[in-house]
Structures are given as C-alpha cells and as structure tokens.
Amino acid sequence: MKKVLISLALASLLAACGSQEVKKDVPVADRTTGTQQPAPTGTTSTTTPTQQPGIAGNPLKDPANILSKRSVYFDFDSNAVKDEFRPVVQAHSKYMVDKKDSNIRIEGNCDERGSREYNLALGQRRAEAVKKTMTVLGVAESRIETVSFGEEKPANAGHDEAAWAQNRRADIKYAGE
Amino acid sequence: MKRILLALLLLACALAARAQLTIDITTSGGRQIPVAILPFAGEASQPQAVSTVVSADLGRTGLFRLVNTVGVSPLPTEPSEVNFVDWQSRSAEALVIGKIEPQADGRVEVRFRLFDVAKQAQLASFSYVVAPAQLRATAHRIADVIYEKLTGEKGVFSTKITYVVKKGTRFELQVSDADGANAQTVLASNEPIISPAWSPDASRIAYVSFDQKKPVVVVQNLAQGTTRVVANFRGNNSAPAWSPDGSTLAVTLTRDDIAQLYLIGANGGEPRRLTTTPAIDTEPSFSPDGKSIAFTSDRGGSPQVYRMSVEGGPAQRLTFEGTYNVRPRYSPDGKTIAFVQRDAGRYRIAVLELSTGQVTVLTDGTLDDSPSFAPNGKIILYETSVGGRGQLAAVSSDGRVRQRLVSSAGDVRDPAWGPLPTQ
C-alpha cells in the first residue's frame, strides 16, 4: 500500500502538467495555469487519471493526489508519527524538495482531555515530530514553521474516542493557502 | 436553600441579559453559622434589594444557614428595637439589620448593623452613601464585613472573575462579579482565547490570543480597553503568569523549539530563559512571595508539578502520585498548590500541602481543568464539563462545599479569580 501511494504521488508529480480528475462537489480554487479545470467527469477511478494535455491542476488540492492529504493522526499521549502516515509526510517532503519556493506551517492539535496549556505544548511536540521527519527527508528546517492549537481547534466537536482520535493530529498548511 | 435559589432566580430575571451565570450549591457539609438577615427598611423602593444580595452571598459559601425572617414587623432599624430573645428562640447566632434612606442629592444612605445574638452585642456597624446604581456593590461590601466578622477570613464578594465563553465559533473573554452578575465582554474573537490571568492590581488581564493564527500573549488594560502584544516570538507564546509585584510575566515560549519557561516584562521586551530542558516546561505560577515558580514539566517521563527559584537553577519535583499532574496554582498564602490530576482517565482538581506533601482530590468530574484560588484562599474556581459543555464550578479548599455556576450561554471555560479590590 505504501509503495502504491508513493508511486501514485510520484506519478502525480511527474505528470504535473497532466490533468487531474476532479471529483464532483470538490471546490477547486487553483488557477495557476489560467486554464479552467475540466468539468467533472463523474466518479472515474482515481488510480487511472485520464491524460488531458495542457490542463494542469494543483496537486496539493487534488483529492486524487496524496498531497491533498494534510493530516497526520496520533495515538493518545503520543507524538510518534505512525507508519500509516509516513507516506503522507514523505509525499509532502518530496514535493517541497522539488518545489523550492514552497513553505509550510505544521499545526499540532490535541484532544480535549487534560489541561489546555499542557495540551498546547503537546500539540507543538506533535508538529515538531512531523517537522523532524520532513527535515530528515531533505526539507530545510527554515521552510517549516510549527505552531500548536492545543485542544482549541478540534476537527470533530464530539466527546468520545472516535472524535478524540480525529483531534489528535498535525495539519500541514502551505504558505499562501 | 429554596429561598436562596428563588432569590437568585429573581435576581437573574431582574438582571436579564446581563447575568450570564447563576450559582447553585451542589453539596455542603460541616457546621453552618445560623444568621438572620432582615430585609433592610426602605429597600423595597430601591432598584436593588440589598439584603437579598447579602443573603445570596453568604448563603452560597455553604458556611451559613439563613434563618427564616418572614413575618418580622415592624423591621428593627436600631439596636433598641431588636428583640434578641425572639432571635435566640429562632436559633440565630448572628443578626443583620439595616435601612436605606434617600438623600437630597439623589444618592442613598445604607446603614447596617451586625449583632451577636447570644451576647446581645453589636459586632459591626457601617454606613455608606452611594448612588442607587451602586447598591449591589454596597451589598457585596456588607457581605464582606459580615463574612470577615463571623469567620475571621476576608470575604471575596466584591471581587471579580474572568472566563472565556465559546458561542459557536465565537470566543468572548468576559469579566463578571464573583457571583456571576454584571458579566461584560471585554474581548471577542473568532479565534480561541485561553489562559486569562489578572494582574495583581486587577487593572489588566493577560491572555493568549490566536488572532494571529498562532498563540500570542496579550495584556489588555480593562479600563482603557487597550491591548499590548507582550510575547509574539517564533512558535507558541502562552501560559502568562504575573509576578506578585505586577512587573513581570512568566510565559511559555517555543522559540527554541520545545516549550520552555521565560520571564518577560509585563510590557514586553526581551525574554529571559528560565528553564533549559529537552522536555516540556509550562504552566508557571508565581509563589506569593515572588521567589519561586511552580510549573508543569514532563522531564521525568510524565507531566508532573515542579518548583524552582525565579532566579533559575535546579527544579524540585513536587508531585509523585500518578502519571499526570499538571497546571499548578499557588494558594494566596503559598502553603498549598492546586493542580489537575488524572486518575483512571478522569481529570480532577487536587491540592498539595507543601509542608507535608499530602495530596487531596477535591472534585469528582471527568474533565476538570483550570483551578484558580479565590484571593482569600478559601474557594477554588475551576472548569468542569457537563454533558460535553464547559461550565464553571467552585469547591471550598477543604472540599466540603461545592458550587456550580450555571451559564445560560455556550461553553464556559478557563476561569481566573481576580484579586481583592484595593481599599
């Protein structure tokens, strides 16, 4: 699975000038090529992008591209980047190595349990853990800012383990987004 | 009890939208001093019934039993008019009488007297001339006098509290009287606001704003409404704690990657690093003498409460039970520290007696957080969770009396109890 995702990511990067499949109801804000996105073509499998030369999408926004995945989720009381999220971190690292003018901010988050300020520090540690992985993969440290929102910006407002699991995360945001 | 709640309810209605919080005593224990608080003569024609506020103040401490005063007529306003034998038969140990008289200039004179019923002796007598709009504040001052005379401790009825209310995606920093009345929004934002902390002179509140899409420490002057960014360095800036002299803030910064403690001037400037560890150091609290700082650190593998000199140097670990003891706050006398303890997945407020190391868990919630001592050290205000919603609650520092501050609006969190008013 990991390999598939990586090769998919690489394929997307290599096919940077190729078109992307655009899923229905996914807003596409990128207009870098000055060309309109093709009209949605239904629910074509995302693993077989059709080639439409001359029409470029933004891989960071393309739901078919692993680069559109921005969140790394953590276990309770942990800041270890789990194996299942390494492909996401690797894909963004590769993208940044290739795209030298890109900068990111990594935002660490926690679930609501425990004190607000200690959670703020824990969220920072999660953001730092992702940053460390990316610098090992060749991204200059100066291009990554880390901040924490602690427990203040839950992705899921619920109060059970399912919600908490979605809130223990680090989000990757590109400058200008 | 029913009377107090009814009085509070009426009060809440009278104050309409301004009253954000009402107070409900959830448990009480131990001996209560029976006190009779008579209606003040002439208060019925005033915008605020003083005796109602005094009764509510004393009643919700859990330390007093309010003796029934129904049917007393005429109301005594002078010592010579008091029938002490009657009050003894009603088992009152203390009696409060008063009157309110309009003055020619539109103000009113409020007189009150406190008696020891058994000794038939006057314990206190005061008179205030105030604007009718100040009657509520005057009632809190009267309650402070009564509380101090009967318990030997300072009353905190004239103090203020601050807390954050989350309404949907909007965050409001509010300041209210200690009884929840007169709530005012001093800051509103669509980004989170956390960790409000009163300056020792009550003129300013430091807090953490996320308006810049990251945590930044801001100090707001309450009277002027002006704000000053005190710490906005690379990474996170948070956890402001005032030094007792108001000159310095201890803050947590991640400018050197991991959360560490720094000291910075209350107006900003260059921070001085206080801790140098590869671990999280945060949640500082100054000791009342200004010499020590208690804080949370996970340098030992789990987050625990430590203490160090404000001059730097080694830290001493203070908590040892369990794997999660955080958010320390010194009591006003410096003898105990309140903190949050996790036990079997539940987060509760506990106190540590520094001289003995004895830890006592005071609350029974599941997600209790943010303990804050009243300036007399007798009550701890904290955040609890009721049905997934943040609410404020208070517990006496001996654990006997619990109160819940019931809010009509949104999620209420992160309370901080203000200092005693300067005389």
XYZ file of C-alpha atoms in Angstrom:
600
model
C 0.000 0.000 0.000
C 2.783 2.314 0.944
C 4.520 1.706 -2.352
C 1.336 2.239 -4.297
C 0.781 5.565 -2.607
C 4.326 6.702 -3.122
C 4.350 5.732 -6.773
C 0.990 7.404 -7.117
C 2.417 10.514 -5.564
C 5.449 10.392 -7.802
C 3.257 9.767 -10.822
C 1.262 12.822 -9.950
C 4.392 14.877 -9.583
C 5.840 13.656 -12.836
C 2.558 14.281 -14.545
C 2.482 17.784 -13.159
C 1.425 19.114 -16.489
C -1.136 16.432 -16.983
C -4.693 16.854 -15.916
C -6.270 15.689 -12.715
C -9.519 14.011 -12.204
C -11.811 16.343 -10.352
C -14.418 14.837 -8.146
C -17.857 16.340 -8.087
C -18.538 18.865 -5.325
C -14.867 19.371 -4.569
C -14.108 23.053 -4.943
C -11.009 23.806 -6.967
C -9.525 27.164 -6.200
C -6.267 26.864 -8.098
C -5.996 28.984 -11.206
C -2.235 28.959 -11.673
C -2.365 27.922 -15.305
C -5.048 30.381 -16.190
C -6.966 27.451 -17.585
C -10.296 26.282 -16.312
C -10.495 22.848 -14.818
C -12.313 20.335 -16.940
C -15.906 19.753 -15.999
C -16.373 16.960 -13.515
C -16.438 13.665 -15.293
C -18.240 11.638 -12.685
C -16.721 9.052 -10.442
C -13.836 7.786 -12.516
C -11.359 5.759 -10.527
C -8.716 7.984 -9.067
C -5.967 5.494 -9.844
C -6.319 5.896 -13.594
C -6.057 9.550 -14.404
C -7.000 10.397 -17.945
C -4.420 12.403 -19.794
C -5.649 15.771 -20.931
C -2.552 17.655 -22.048
C -2.425 21.372 -21.390
C -4.696 21.351 -18.391
C -2.926 21.451 -15.041
C -4.332 21.133 -11.541
C -2.770 21.820 -8.205
C -1.551 18.539 -6.764
C -1.977 19.961 -3.256
C -5.699 20.382 -3.856
C -6.334 17.344 -5.984
C -8.287 14.835 -3.928
C -6.784 12.058 -6.052
C -3.304 13.130 -5.031
C -1.801 12.073 -1.743
C -0.614 15.679 -1.362
C -4.227 16.661 -0.711
C -3.969 14.666 2.484
C -2.711 17.066 5.112
C -3.306 15.415 8.457
C -1.165 13.051 10.481
C -3.036 11.408 13.359
C -1.544 10.391 16.693
C -2.209 7.951 19.488
C -3.244 9.209 22.943
C -0.383 10.849 24.816
C 1.935 10.190 21.863
C 3.832 12.263 19.351
C 5.152 9.314 17.322
C 4.434 9.585 13.576
C 2.791 6.244 12.864
C 3.807 4.155 9.836
C 0.440 4.569 8.158
C 1.021 8.330 7.894
C 4.617 8.188 6.681
C 3.537 8.166 3.002
C 1.742 11.494 3.509
C 4.759 13.037 5.200
C 7.089 11.587 2.564
C 4.944 12.926 -0.281
C 4.963 16.451 1.156
C 8.700 16.231 1.786
C 9.302 15.223 -1.817
C 7.031 17.991 -3.057
C 8.913 20.586 -1.009
C 12.318 19.318 -2.086
C 11.212 19.690 -5.694
C 9.307 22.929 -5.264
C 11.976 25.081 -3.702
C 9.814 28.144 -3.105
C 7.222 26.325 -1.025
C 6.996 26.854 2.713
C 4.720 25.186 5.181
C 3.328 25.533 8.619
C 2.598 22.445 10.662
C -0.220 22.897 13.184
C -0.284 20.483 16.108
C -3.541 19.599 17.844
C -4.729 17.557 20.826
C -7.945 16.100 22.094
C -9.797 17.929 24.853
C -8.599 15.853 27.790
C -6.098 17.376 30.180
C -5.017 20.948 30.767
C -5.190 23.492 27.972
C -1.655 24.737 28.287
C -0.016 21.333 28.588
C -2.037 20.303 25.531
C -0.747 23.373 23.724
C 2.795 22.172 24.414
C 1.913 18.600 23.396
C 0.451 19.834 20.113
C 3.708 21.645 19.491
C 5.612 18.437 20.090
C 3.428 16.664 17.507
C 4.059 19.404 14.973
C 7.789 19.158 15.717
C 7.708 15.382 15.216
C 6.310 15.821 11.703
C 8.821 18.586 11.021
C 11.682 16.372 12.116
C 10.567 13.612 9.742
C 10.459 16.110 6.887
C 13.876 17.581 7.607
C 15.333 14.074 7.639
C 13.803 13.691 4.172
C 15.679 16.755 2.975
C 13.417 19.760 3.605
C 15.315 22.727 5.029
C 14.276 23.451 8.599
C 13.824 27.138 7.802
C 10.972 26.319 5.430
C 8.840 24.735 8.149
C 7.157 26.686 10.890
C 5.479 24.763 13.674
C 2.672 26.044 15.850
C 0.144 24.449 18.128
C -3.547 24.980 18.647
C -3.619 22.603 21.601
C -7.181 21.437 22.209
C -8.687 24.673 20.904
C -9.450 23.669 17.308
C -10.973 20.217 17.313
C -11.699 18.740 13.877
C -14.550 16.820 15.492
C -16.581 18.534 18.197
C -17.662 15.240 19.784
C -16.604 13.949 23.176
C -15.860 10.286 22.536
C -12.843 8.281 21.461
C -13.817 8.488 17.772
C -13.854 12.289 17.962
C -10.697 12.467 20.062
C -8.846 10.281 17.529
C -9.631 12.842 14.815
C -8.478 15.695 17.035
C -5.039 14.304 17.897
C -3.414 15.458 14.703
C -0.905 17.640 12.934
C -2.094 19.550 9.856
C 0.214 20.637 7.031
C -0.623 24.063 5.586
C 1.257 25.626 2.671
C 2.121 29.313 2.755
C -0.428 31.316 0.805
C -3.181 28.802 1.340
C -31.842 26.903 50.382
C -35.004 27.222 48.334
C -35.136 30.876 49.268
C -31.610 31.463 48.070
C -32.306 29.832 44.761
C -35.544 31.769 44.408
C -33.732 34.958 45.248
C -31.039 34.124 42.722
C -33.662 33.330 40.154
C -35.408 36.650 40.732
C -32.069 38.343 40.607
C -31.260 36.628 37.358
C -34.575 37.758 35.890
C -34.051 41.293 37.118
C -30.627 41.461 35.554
C -31.991 39.935 32.357
C -29.349 39.545 29.689
C -26.514 40.885 31.784
C -26.427 37.970 34.186
C -24.559 35.164 32.489
C -24.048 32.900 35.449
C -26.182 31.808 38.350
C -24.888 29.811 41.240
C -26.218 26.565 42.583
C -24.780 24.926 45.691
C -24.371 21.248 44.914
C -23.092 19.995 48.254
C -22.254 21.387 51.620
C -21.093 19.888 54.847
C -19.902 20.746 58.303
C -21.308 23.218 60.763
C -23.105 26.259 59.395
C -23.428 29.506 61.324
C -27.142 30.381 61.650
C -27.545 34.008 60.659
C -30.729 36.064 60.320
C -30.575 38.749 57.647
C -33.600 41.001 57.880
C -34.882 42.977 54.932
C -33.424 46.492 55.097
C -36.044 49.094 55.835
C -36.714 51.131 52.706
C -35.001 48.752 50.288
C -38.259 47.776 48.592
C -38.371 51.135 46.811
C -34.778 50.848 45.579
C -33.591 49.249 42.309
C -31.695 46.596 44.259
C -32.784 44.885 47.496
C -29.548 44.915 49.489
C -30.492 42.174 51.958
C -31.222 39.777 49.080
C -27.709 40.137 47.709
C -26.162 39.833 51.184
C -28.169 36.659 51.836
C -27.197 35.159 48.494
C -23.510 35.979 49.029
C -23.371 34.409 52.477
C -25.637 31.507 51.585
C -23.636 30.237 48.667
C -20.454 29.915 50.701
C -22.109 26.961 52.431
C -20.753 28.282 55.741
C -24.008 29.911 56.862
C -27.583 28.817 57.453
C -30.042 31.590 56.693
C -32.591 31.835 59.489
C -36.198 32.452 58.438
C -37.077 36.131 58.841
C -40.595 36.017 57.431
C -43.239 37.968 59.320
C -40.990 40.313 61.304
C -42.905 43.566 61.623
C -42.053 46.312 62.101
C -38.476 45.842 60.850
C -35.978 46.885 63.533
C -33.537 49.524 62.350
C -31.908 50.456 65.660
C -30.314 48.220 68.318
C -33.007 49.210 70.812
C -35.664 47.759 68.529
C -34.125 44.284 68.334
C -35.864 41.503 70.275
C -32.817 39.320 70.985
C -34.827 36.752 72.944
C -37.007 36.150 69.903
C -33.945 35.645 67.663
C -32.405 33.294 70.206
C -35.578 31.222 70.127
C -35.244 31.123 66.325
C -31.678 29.784 66.921
C -29.993 32.693 65.147
C -26.435 33.273 66.324
C -25.983 36.436 64.300
C -28.454 39.074 63.166
C -28.193 41.699 60.438
C -30.460 44.746 60.278
C -30.302 47.803 58.042
C -32.073 50.662 56.399
C -31.806 52.680 53.239
C -32.642 56.369 53.207
C -32.734 58.572 50.104
C -30.564 61.697 50.302
C -31.368 65.141 48.925
C -28.727 64.750 46.180
C -30.304 61.596 44.749
C -27.913 59.238 46.473
C -28.967 56.861 49.236
C -27.543 56.172 52.658
C -27.210 52.481 53.510
C -26.778 51.635 57.189
C -26.323 48.169 58.548
C -25.565 46.539 61.897
C -24.401 43.054 62.751
C -25.193 41.575 66.175
C -24.069 38.613 68.225
C -27.492 37.369 69.328
C -26.392 35.387 72.403
C -24.277 38.249 73.757
C -26.779 40.870 72.559
C -23.754 42.798 71.355
C -23.081 44.747 68.182
C -20.209 43.266 66.121
C -20.137 45.798 63.309
C -21.893 48.917 62.126
C -21.324 50.750 58.859
C -22.934 53.436 56.793
C -22.358 54.101 53.091
C -23.708 56.928 50.947
C -23.880 55.728 47.365
C -25.712 56.164 44.075
C -28.665 53.783 43.762
C -26.783 52.026 40.939
C -24.073 51.123 43.470
C -26.433 49.284 45.819
C -25.435 45.880 44.563
C -21.729 46.615 45.044
C -22.529 48.010 48.502
C -24.380 44.802 49.379
C -21.214 42.820 48.464
C -19.166 45.081 50.763
C -21.637 44.478 53.581
C -21.428 40.723 52.968
C -17.617 41.000 53.089
C -17.800 42.697 56.517
C -20.225 40.097 57.890
C -18.181 37.207 56.495
C -14.964 38.528 58.000
C -16.541 39.200 61.411
C -18.119 35.757 61.625
C -15.361 33.593 60.089
C -12.173 35.587 60.656
C -11.355 35.377 56.938
C -11.516 38.040 54.243
C -14.708 37.975 52.188
C -14.394 37.812 48.400
C -17.860 39.034 47.451
C -16.547 42.300 45.989
C -14.061 40.598 43.686
C -14.377 39.859 40.002
C -13.808 36.783 37.917
C -12.904 36.361 34.264
C -13.567 33.420 31.995
C -13.931 32.549 28.329
C -17.306 31.824 26.740
C -17.412 29.930 23.465
C -20.602 30.544 21.490
C -20.479 28.572 18.268
C -17.275 29.709 16.578
C -17.056 32.910 18.607
C -14.938 33.347 21.714
C -15.591 36.005 24.335
C -13.433 36.971 27.282
C -15.863 38.084 29.969
C -15.476 39.753 33.344
C -18.223 39.491 35.940
C -18.774 39.975 39.650
C -17.769 36.954 41.730
C -21.456 35.942 41.887
C -21.691 35.913 38.092
C -23.695 39.146 37.850
C -22.772 42.113 35.658
C -20.984 39.996 33.053
C -19.256 42.132 30.454
C -17.455 41.060 27.320
C -14.015 42.650 27.281
C -12.784 40.889 24.140
C -14.493 38.964 21.341
C -12.786 36.977 18.611
C -13.428 34.270 16.068
C -10.168 32.671 17.188
C -9.622 30.954 20.555
C -8.753 32.902 23.707
C -7.166 30.934 26.561
C -5.356 31.307 29.872
C -6.620 34.672 31.167
C -4.679 35.917 34.211
C -5.371 39.001 36.337
C -2.647 41.479 37.091
C -2.184 41.809 40.866
C -3.806 45.275 40.838
C -6.797 43.992 38.768
C -6.250 46.691 36.147
C -5.111 44.323 33.394
C -5.695 40.800 32.157
C -3.029 38.831 30.318
C -4.292 36.120 27.986
C -3.359 34.035 24.978
C -4.904 35.180 21.704
C -4.970 33.129 18.499
C -5.948 36.121 16.346
C -2.614 35.866 14.540
C -3.375 32.191 13.759
C -0.944 31.168 16.472
C -0.787 31.643 20.233
C 0.410 35.108 21.236
C 0.480 36.630 24.746
C -1.505 39.863 25.030
C -2.068 42.189 28.007
C -5.304 44.166 27.984
C -5.944 47.238 30.110
C -9.523 46.856 31.332
C -10.375 50.492 31.993
C -8.928 51.762 28.715
C -9.676 48.716 26.591
C -6.183 48.943 25.085
C -4.159 45.848 24.269
C -0.443 45.241 24.026
C 1.219 42.205 22.467
C 3.752 41.144 25.077
C 5.139 37.967 23.531
C 4.910 37.126 19.831
C 8.020 35.125 19.064
C 8.561 32.254 16.652
C 6.296 29.336 17.572
C 3.916 29.433 20.536
C 3.631 32.134 23.174
C 1.404 31.167 26.068
C 0.651 30.486 29.750
C 1.122 34.033 31.152
C 1.540 34.263 34.951
C 2.006 37.578 36.771
C 4.722 38.160 39.309
C 3.199 39.388 42.605
C 4.577 42.907 42.006
C 2.986 43.044 38.551
C 6.259 43.906 36.802
C 6.977 40.579 35.154
C 5.212 37.756 33.384
C 6.367 34.170 33.343
C 5.431 32.736 29.940
C 5.928 29.585 27.917
C 7.664 30.047 24.575
C 8.652 27.540 21.899
C 11.058 29.940 20.179
C 13.823 27.464 20.961
C 11.707 24.549 19.643
C 10.265 22.965 22.758
C 8.030 24.643 25.324
C 10.241 26.294 27.948
C 9.700 28.904 30.662
C 10.818 32.504 30.194
C 10.440 35.734 32.135
C 9.416 38.848 30.250
C 8.482 42.391 31.275
C 4.747 42.980 31.672
C 5.087 45.492 28.801
C 7.128 43.134 26.653
C 10.804 43.271 25.798
C 13.463 40.610 25.511
C 12.571 37.392 27.329
C 14.994 35.728 29.729
C 15.032 31.952 29.513
C 14.336 30.295 32.856
C 14.419 26.564 32.063
C 16.760 24.642 29.782
C 15.499 21.108 29.356
C 14.730 18.821 26.417
C 11.229 18.428 27.879
C 8.022 20.456 28.050
C 8.105 23.097 30.799
C 4.908 25.130 31.018
C 2.043 26.435 33.184
C 4.101 28.645 35.511
C 2.631 30.058 38.734
C 4.483 32.510 40.973
C 4.597 31.874 44.704
C 3.013 34.789 46.633
C 6.470 35.922 47.816
C 7.610 36.086 44.203
C 10.650 33.900 44.847
C 9.512 30.577 43.383
C 7.691 29.350 40.323
C 5.631 26.176 40.279
C 5.178 24.671 36.814
C 4.401 21.547 34.802
C 7.242 19.546 33.272
C 7.466 16.117 31.667
C 11.252 15.946 32.092
C 10.781 12.816 34.211
C 8.787 10.998 31.519
C 5.299 12.041 32.616
C 3.936 15.520 33.288
C 4.407 16.450 36.949
C 4.438 19.583 39.085
C 7.863 21.064 39.857
C 9.100 24.134 41.666
C 12.168 26.260 41.033
C 13.657 29.579 42.047
C 12.701 32.569 39.963
C 16.465 33.123 39.664
C 16.836 29.811 37.813
C 18.749 26.755 38.916
C 17.546 23.238 39.633
C 13.872 22.300 39.976
C 12.348 20.169 42.686
C 9.630 17.683 41.810
C 6.519 18.129 43.980
C 4.020 15.506 42.749
C 4.643 11.768 42.683
C 1.251 10.030 42.611
C 0.081 9.012 39.157
C 1.327 9.863 35.681
C -0.404 13.167 35.054
C -0.258 16.113 37.471
C -0.433 19.465 35.707
C -1.495 23.126 35.825
C -0.271 24.125 39.301
C -1.552 27.279 41.003
C -0.166 28.592 44.286
C -2.685 29.401 47.019
C -2.605 33.046 48.187
C -0.809 32.037 51.417
C 1.730 29.980 49.481
C 1.124 26.896 51.599
C -0.724 24.776 49.062
C -0.794 24.240 45.322
C -3.957 23.376 43.393
C -3.443 21.312 40.255
C -5.131 18.920 37.805
C -4.628 15.229 38.453
C -5.510 12.403 36.124
C -6.689 9.223 37.800
C -8.081 6.301 35.792
C -8.834 8.566 32.843
C -10.614 11.198 34.939
C -9.210 14.680 35.362
C -9.851 16.282 38.743
C -8.776 19.223 40.842
C -6.466 18.325 43.724
C -4.496 20.284 46.297
C -0.988 19.596 47.520
C 0.002 20.726 51.005
C 3.604 21.786 50.557
C 4.733 21.219 54.158
C 3.568 17.587 54.250
C 3.304 16.525 50.623
C -0.291 15.488 51.325
C -2.489 15.445 48.205
C -6.278 15.767 48.496
C -8.580 15.358 45.486
C -11.368 17.936 45.759
C -13.634 17.345 42.782
C -15.376 14.397 41.135
C -15.713 15.477 37.494
C -14.224 13.736 34.495
C -12.661 16.704 32.660
C -11.950 19.281 35.371
C -9.345 21.892 34.495
C -8.005 25.388 35.245
C -8.148 25.708 39.046
C -7.972 29.289 40.337
C -7.898 30.300 44.000
C -10.164 32.998 45.408
C -7.947 35.716 46.921
C -8.820 34.537 50.446
C -7.676 31.032 49.537
C -10.962 29.500 50.705
C -12.536 28.666 47.331
C -11.142 27.235 44.118
C -12.903 28.152 40.901
C -12.421 25.685 38.046
C -13.728 24.474 34.725
C -15.758 21.302 34.552
C -17.657 19.520 31.810
C -21.399 18.919 31.991
C -22.916 16.994 29.099
C -19.941 17.828 26.904
C -20.227 21.542 27.642
C -17.729 23.560 29.633
C -19.164 25.033 32.844
C -17.643 26.788 35.820
C -17.731 25.254 39.260
C -16.228 26.103 42.615
C -15.126 23.997 45.550
C -14.078 25.105 49.007
C -10.377 24.460 49.510
C -11.270 21.909 52.213
C -13.513 20.122 49.705
C -16.666 20.434 51.827
C -18.704 22.866 49.758
C -19.227 22.678 46.031
C -20.970 25.153 43.795
C -21.809 25.113 40.143
C -22.050 28.346 38.207
C -24.801 27.648 35.735
C -24.439 29.503 32.486
C -27.159 30.283 30.026
C -24.711 30.894 27.219
C -22.412 28.451 25.458
C -19.300 26.750 26.675
C -17.739 28.476 29.700
C -14.094 27.729 30.419
C -10.728 28.835 31.744
C -11.803 30.879 34.794
C -9.490 33.124 36.781
C -10.437 34.739 40.080
C -9.420 38.370 40.408
C -7.615 39.964 43.356
C -9.220 41.686 46.347
C -10.262 45.233 45.489
C -7.855 47.861 46.746
C -9.401 49.872 49.553
